[in-house]
Amino acid sequence: MATEALIERLLAAGGGPSSSAIDALHELLDDTTIETSAMPKSVAEAARLVGLSTHTLRYYEQEGLVRPARNASGYREYSALDLRRLVFLTRMRLSGMTMADLKRYILLVEQGPSTVPERRRIMLDQQDRITRQIRELGLALEITEYKIRVYDGHPED
């Protein structure tokens, strides 16, 4: 499936992580599914597609997280591989991964397969942080739901 269609499918899945959204995400992260014939996207098209501002895309480029090609006129052209990396970056930032960790991770990716053990360690650390966030948010939701139940019984409070 085309990168653009996968991204649209992923972002359209509201509510929670459905199996369809998870399948799309897995396919987006699988480099063997990248279509080489896809037309590159402009910075505005890429920003719209991944739900970021053009300013953020330029910042990610400045920080070395993504390196879109330039066309003959000097405009950025985001390939399917660039778009897939942006999906990864947005998910990691949303989960609280620091820019320093992202930069380290991308540097390791660009160094090749010998860095897989260190990349795995970074992902395991991130998994621990996300799991803790989920537990904390679960407790916050429980408190919120409790207060709603209390207020349902005592609307004057």
PDB file of C-alpha atoms in Angstrom:
ATOM      1  CA  MET A   1       0.000   0.000   0.000  1.00  0.00           C
ATOM      2  CA  ALA A   2       1.247   3.505  -0.741  1.00  0.00           C
ATOM      3  CA  THR A   3       2.845   5.472   2.072  1.00  0.00           C
ATOM      4  CA  GLU A   4       0.313   8.285   1.753  1.00  0.00           C
ATOM      5  CA  ALA A   5      -2.629   5.869   2.006  1.00  0.00           C
ATOM      6  CA  LEU A   6      -1.069   4.156   5.031  1.00  0.00           C
ATOM      7  CA  ILE A   7      -0.557   7.482   6.799  1.00  0.00           C
ATOM      8  CA  GLU A   8      -4.129   8.549   6.035  1.00  0.00           C
ATOM      9  CA  ARG A   9      -5.415   5.185   7.357  1.00  0.00           C
ATOM     10  CA  LEU A  10      -3.350   5.522  10.508  1.00  0.00           C
ATOM     11  CA  LEU A  11      -4.463   9.072  11.257  1.00  0.00           C
ATOM     12  CA  ALA A  12      -8.118   8.372  10.396  1.00  0.00           C
ATOM     13  CA  ALA A  13      -8.331   5.682  13.057  1.00  0.00           C
ATOM     14  CA  GLY A  14      -9.775   7.738  15.873  1.00  0.00           C
ATOM     15  CA  GLY A  15     -10.522   6.541  19.359  1.00  0.00           C
ATOM     16  CA  GLY A  16      -7.865   4.011  20.115  1.00  0.00           C
ATOM     17  CA  PRO A  17      -5.325   1.796  18.438  1.00  0.00           C
ATOM     18  CA  SER A  18      -7.495  -0.424  16.242  1.00  0.00           C
ATOM     19  CA  SER A  19      -6.043  -3.459  14.508  1.00  0.00           C
ATOM     20  CA  SER A  20      -6.351  -1.562  11.206  1.00  0.00           C
ATOM     21  CA  ALA A  21      -4.323   1.374  12.544  1.00  0.00           C
ATOM     22  CA  ILE A  22      -1.731  -0.947  14.059  1.00  0.00           C
ATOM     23  CA  ASP A  23      -1.423  -2.855  10.773  1.00  0.00           C
ATOM     24  CA  ALA A  24      -0.940   0.443   8.920  1.00  0.00           C
ATOM     25  CA  LEU A  25       1.667   1.554  11.439  1.00  0.00           C
ATOM     26  CA  HIS A  26       3.584  -1.718  11.140  1.00  0.00           C
ATOM     27  CA  GLU A  27       3.536  -1.482   7.372  1.00  0.00           C
ATOM     28  CA  LEU A  28       4.747   2.122   7.540  1.00  0.00           C
ATOM     29  CA  LEU A  29       7.696   1.074   9.665  1.00  0.00           C
ATOM     30  CA  ASP A  30       8.623  -1.782   7.307  1.00  0.00           C
ATOM     31  CA  ASP A  31      11.128  -0.357   4.814  1.00  0.00           C
ATOM     32  CA  THR A  32      10.499  -3.259   2.417  1.00  0.00           C
ATOM     33  CA  THR A  33       7.033  -1.854   1.635  1.00  0.00           C
ATOM     34  CA  ILE A  34       8.269   1.543   0.434  1.00  0.00           C
ATOM     35  CA  GLU A  35       7.142   2.349  -3.069  1.00  0.00           C
ATOM     36  CA  THR A  36      10.023   3.885  -4.990  1.00  0.00           C
ATOM     37  CA  SER A  37       7.794   5.274  -7.756  1.00  0.00           C
ATOM     38  CA  ALA A  38       5.792   7.576  -5.457  1.00  0.00           C
ATOM     39  CA  MET A  39       5.976  11.250  -6.279  1.00  0.00           C
ATOM     40  CA  PRO A  40       7.839  13.238  -3.632  1.00  0.00           C
ATOM     41  CA  LYS A  41       5.854  15.677  -1.507  1.00  0.00           C
ATOM     42  CA  SER A  42       6.498  19.350  -0.960  1.00  0.00           C
ATOM     43  CA  VAL A  43       7.083  20.597   2.573  1.00  0.00           C
ATOM     44  CA  ALA A  44       3.442  21.770   2.740  1.00  0.00           C
ATOM     45  CA  GLU A  45       2.106  18.434   1.460  1.00  0.00           C
ATOM     46  CA  ALA A  46       4.318  16.456   3.818  1.00  0.00           C
ATOM     47  CA  ALA A  47       3.317  18.643   6.767  1.00  0.00           C
ATOM     48  CA  ARG A  48      -0.380  18.179   6.008  1.00  0.00           C
ATOM     49  CA  LEU A  49       0.012  14.462   5.534  1.00  0.00           C
ATOM     50  CA  VAL A  50       1.765  13.801   8.844  1.00  0.00           C
ATOM     51  CA  GLY A  51      -0.077  16.470  10.819  1.00  0.00           C
ATOM     52  CA  LEU A  52       2.861  18.761  11.570  1.00  0.00           C
ATOM     53  CA  SER A  53       3.594  22.367  10.736  1.00  0.00           C
ATOM     54  CA  THR A  54       6.042  23.264   7.998  1.00  0.00           C
ATOM     55  CA  HIS A  55       8.065  24.989  10.725  1.00  0.00           C
ATOM     56  CA  THR A  56       8.360  21.661  12.611  1.00  0.00           C
ATOM     57  CA  LEU A  57       9.478  19.850   9.463  1.00  0.00           C
ATOM     58  CA  ARG A  58      12.159  22.447   8.872  1.00  0.00           C
ATOM     59  CA  TYR A  59      13.214  22.166  12.521  1.00  0.00           C
ATOM     60  CA  TYR A  60      13.494  18.381  12.227  1.00  0.00           C
ATOM     61  CA  GLU A  61      15.655  18.890   9.145  1.00  0.00           C
ATOM     62  CA  GLN A  62      17.814  21.445  10.971  1.00  0.00           C
ATOM     63  CA  GLU A  63      18.280  18.942  13.801  1.00  0.00           C
ATOM     64  CA  GLY A  64      19.326  16.198  11.367  1.00  0.00           C
ATOM     65  CA  LEU A  65      16.288  13.987  11.977  1.00  0.00           C
ATOM     66  CA  VAL A  66      15.171  14.012   8.361  1.00  0.00           C
ATOM     67  CA  ARG A  67      17.054  14.987   5.203  1.00  0.00           C
ATOM     68  CA  PRO A  68      14.667  15.602   2.327  1.00  0.00           C
ATOM     69  CA  ALA A  69      16.153  15.971  -1.125  1.00  0.00           C
ATOM     70  CA  ARG A  70      16.011  19.280  -2.944  1.00  0.00           C
ATOM     71  CA  ASN A  71      14.678  19.681  -6.457  1.00  0.00           C
ATOM     72  CA  ALA A  72      16.343  21.759  -9.201  1.00  0.00           C
ATOM     73  CA  SER A  73      14.665  24.889  -7.794  1.00  0.00           C
ATOM     74  CA  GLY A  74      15.959  24.182  -4.290  1.00  0.00           C
ATOM     75  CA  TYR A  75      12.603  23.168  -2.809  1.00  0.00           C
ATOM     76  CA  ARG A  76      12.392  20.297  -0.344  1.00  0.00           C
ATOM     77  CA  GLU A  77      11.010  17.012  -1.676  1.00  0.00           C
ATOM     78  CA  TYR A  78       9.925  14.457   0.888  1.00  0.00           C
ATOM     79  CA  SER A  79      10.199  10.875  -0.332  1.00  0.00           C
ATOM     80  CA  ALA A  80       8.152   7.951   0.956  1.00  0.00           C
ATOM     81  CA  LEU A  81      11.100   7.062   3.204  1.00  0.00           C
ATOM     82  CA  ASP A  82      11.157  10.631   4.604  1.00  0.00           C
ATOM     83  CA  LEU A  83       7.404  10.485   5.261  1.00  0.00           C
ATOM     84  CA  ARG A  84       7.738   7.189   7.064  1.00  0.00           C
ATOM     85  CA  ARG A  85      10.511   8.590   9.207  1.00  0.00           C
ATOM     86  CA  LEU A  86       8.291  11.569  10.039  1.00  0.00           C
ATOM     87  CA  VAL A  87       5.534   9.210  11.185  1.00  0.00           C
ATOM     88  CA  PHE A  88       8.040   7.518  13.488  1.00  0.00           C
ATOM     89  CA  LEU A  89       9.299  10.863  14.786  1.00  0.00           C
ATOM     90  CA  THR A  90       5.799  12.181  15.487  1.00  0.00           C
ATOM     91  CA  ARG A  91       4.826   9.034  17.393  1.00  0.00           C
ATOM     92  CA  MET A  92       8.005   9.130  19.456  1.00  0.00           C
ATOM     93  CA  ARG A  93       7.640  12.851  20.238  1.00  0.00           C
ATOM     94  CA  LEU A  94       3.991  12.299  21.172  1.00  0.00           C
ATOM     95  CA  SER A  95       5.114   9.605  23.589  1.00  0.00           C
ATOM     96  CA  GLY A  96       7.571  11.998  25.214  1.00  0.00           C
ATOM     97  CA  MET A  97      10.850  10.904  23.658  1.00  0.00           C
ATOM     98  CA  THR A  98      13.340  13.742  23.989  1.00  0.00           C
ATOM     99  CA  MET A  99      14.947  15.409  21.011  1.00  0.00           C
ATOM    100  CA  ALA A 100      18.327  14.261  22.311  1.00  0.00           C
ATOM    101  CA  ASP A 101      17.164  10.627  22.323  1.00  0.00           C
ATOM    102  CA  LEU A 102      15.626  10.996  18.872  1.00  0.00           C
ATOM    103  CA  LYS A 103      18.804  12.515  17.489  1.00  0.00           C
ATOM    104  CA  ARG A 104      20.866   9.726  19.005  1.00  0.00           C
ATOM    105  CA  TYR A 105      18.507   7.097  17.621  1.00  0.00           C
ATOM    106  CA  ILE A 106      18.506   8.555  14.077  1.00  0.00           C
ATOM    107  CA  LEU A 107      22.297   8.853  14.147  1.00  0.00           C
ATOM    108  CA  LEU A 108      22.478   5.165  15.059  1.00  0.00           C
ATOM    109  CA  VAL A 109      20.024   4.225  12.284  1.00  0.00           C
ATOM    110  CA  GLU A 110      22.195   6.028   9.777  1.00  0.00           C
ATOM    111  CA  GLN A 111      25.277   4.153  11.015  1.00  0.00           C
ATOM    112  CA  GLY A 112      23.728   0.859   9.973  1.00  0.00           C
ATOM    113  CA  PRO A 113      22.909  -2.592  11.316  1.00  0.00           C
ATOM    114  CA  SER A 114      25.809  -2.784  13.762  1.00  0.00           C
ATOM    115  CA  THR A 115      23.939  -0.299  15.981  1.00  0.00           C
ATOM    116  CA  VAL A 116      20.786  -2.431  16.356  1.00  0.00           C
ATOM    117  CA  PRO A 117      21.583  -3.456  19.960  1.00  0.00           C
ATOM    118  CA  GLU A 118      21.880   0.179  21.051  1.00  0.00           C
ATOM    119  CA  ARG A 119      18.747   1.164  19.125  1.00  0.00           C
ATOM    120  CA  ARG A 120      16.896  -1.688  20.794  1.00  0.00           C
ATOM    121  CA  ARG A 121      18.033  -0.388  24.189  1.00  0.00           C
ATOM    122  CA  ILE A 122      16.704   3.081  23.354  1.00  0.00           C
ATOM    123  CA  MET A 123      13.360   1.568  22.322  1.00  0.00           C
ATOM    124  CA  LEU A 124      13.187  -0.572  25.479  1.00  0.00           C
ATOM    125  CA  ASP A 125      13.805   2.536  27.608  1.00  0.00           C
ATOM    126  CA  GLN A 126      11.102   4.368  25.672  1.00  0.00           C
ATOM    127  CA  GLN A 127       8.729   1.455  26.139  1.00  0.00           C
ATOM    128  CA  ASP A 128       9.273   1.689  29.908  1.00  0.00           C
ATOM    129  CA  ARG A 129       8.520   5.438  29.846  1.00  0.00           C
ATOM    130  CA  ILE A 130       5.370   4.936  27.787  1.00  0.00           C
ATOM    131  CA  THR A 131       4.160   2.121  30.037  1.00  0.00           C
ATOM    132  CA  ARG A 132       4.596   4.374  33.064  1.00  0.00           C
ATOM    133  CA  GLN A 133       2.746   7.211  31.293  1.00  0.00           C
ATOM    134  CA  ILE A 134      -0.121   4.860  30.488  1.00  0.00           C
ATOM    135  CA  ARG A 135      -0.352   3.796  34.158  1.00  0.00           C
ATOM    136  CA  GLU A 136      -0.270   7.431  35.291  1.00  0.00           C
ATOM    137  CA  LEU A 137      -2.943   8.409  32.769  1.00  0.00           C
ATOM    138  CA  GLY A 138      -5.043   5.426  33.861  1.00  0.00           C
ATOM    139  CA  LEU A 139      -4.936   6.726  37.433  1.00  0.00           C
ATOM    140  CA  ALA A 140      -5.791  10.239  36.257  1.00  0.00           C
ATOM    141  CA  LEU A 141      -8.757   8.836  34.318  1.00  0.00           C
ATOM    142  CA  GLU A 142      -9.907   6.886  37.373  1.00  0.00           C
ATOM    143  CA  ILE A 143      -9.819  10.048  39.506  1.00  0.00           C
ATOM    144  CA  THR A 144     -11.693  11.995  36.817  1.00  0.00           C
ATOM    145  CA  GLU A 145     -14.366   9.306  36.548  1.00  0.00           C
ATOM    146  CA  TYR A 146     -14.697   9.190  40.341  1.00  0.00           C
ATOM    147  CA  LYS A 147     -15.228  12.953  40.519  1.00  0.00           C
ATOM    148  CA  ILE A 148     -17.854  12.764  37.757  1.00  0.00           C
ATOM    149  CA  ARG A 149     -19.698  10.051  39.722  1.00  0.00           C
ATOM    150  CA  VAL A 150     -19.500  12.217  42.864  1.00  0.00           C
ATOM    151  CA  TYR A 151     -20.831  15.249  41.013  1.00  0.00           C
ATOM    152  CA  ASP A 152     -23.641  13.183  39.471  1.00  0.00           C
ATOM    153  CA  GLY A 153     -24.795  12.454  43.004  1.00  0.00           C
ATOM    154  CA  HIS A 154     -24.208  16.003  44.258  1.00  0.00           C
ATOM    155  CA  PRO A 155     -24.701  18.513  41.433  1.00  0.00           C
ATOM    156  CA  GLU A 156     -24.484  21.444  43.856  1.00  0.00           C
ATOM    157  CA  ASP A 157     -20.763  20.772  44.569  1.00  0.00           C
TER     158      ASP A 157
END
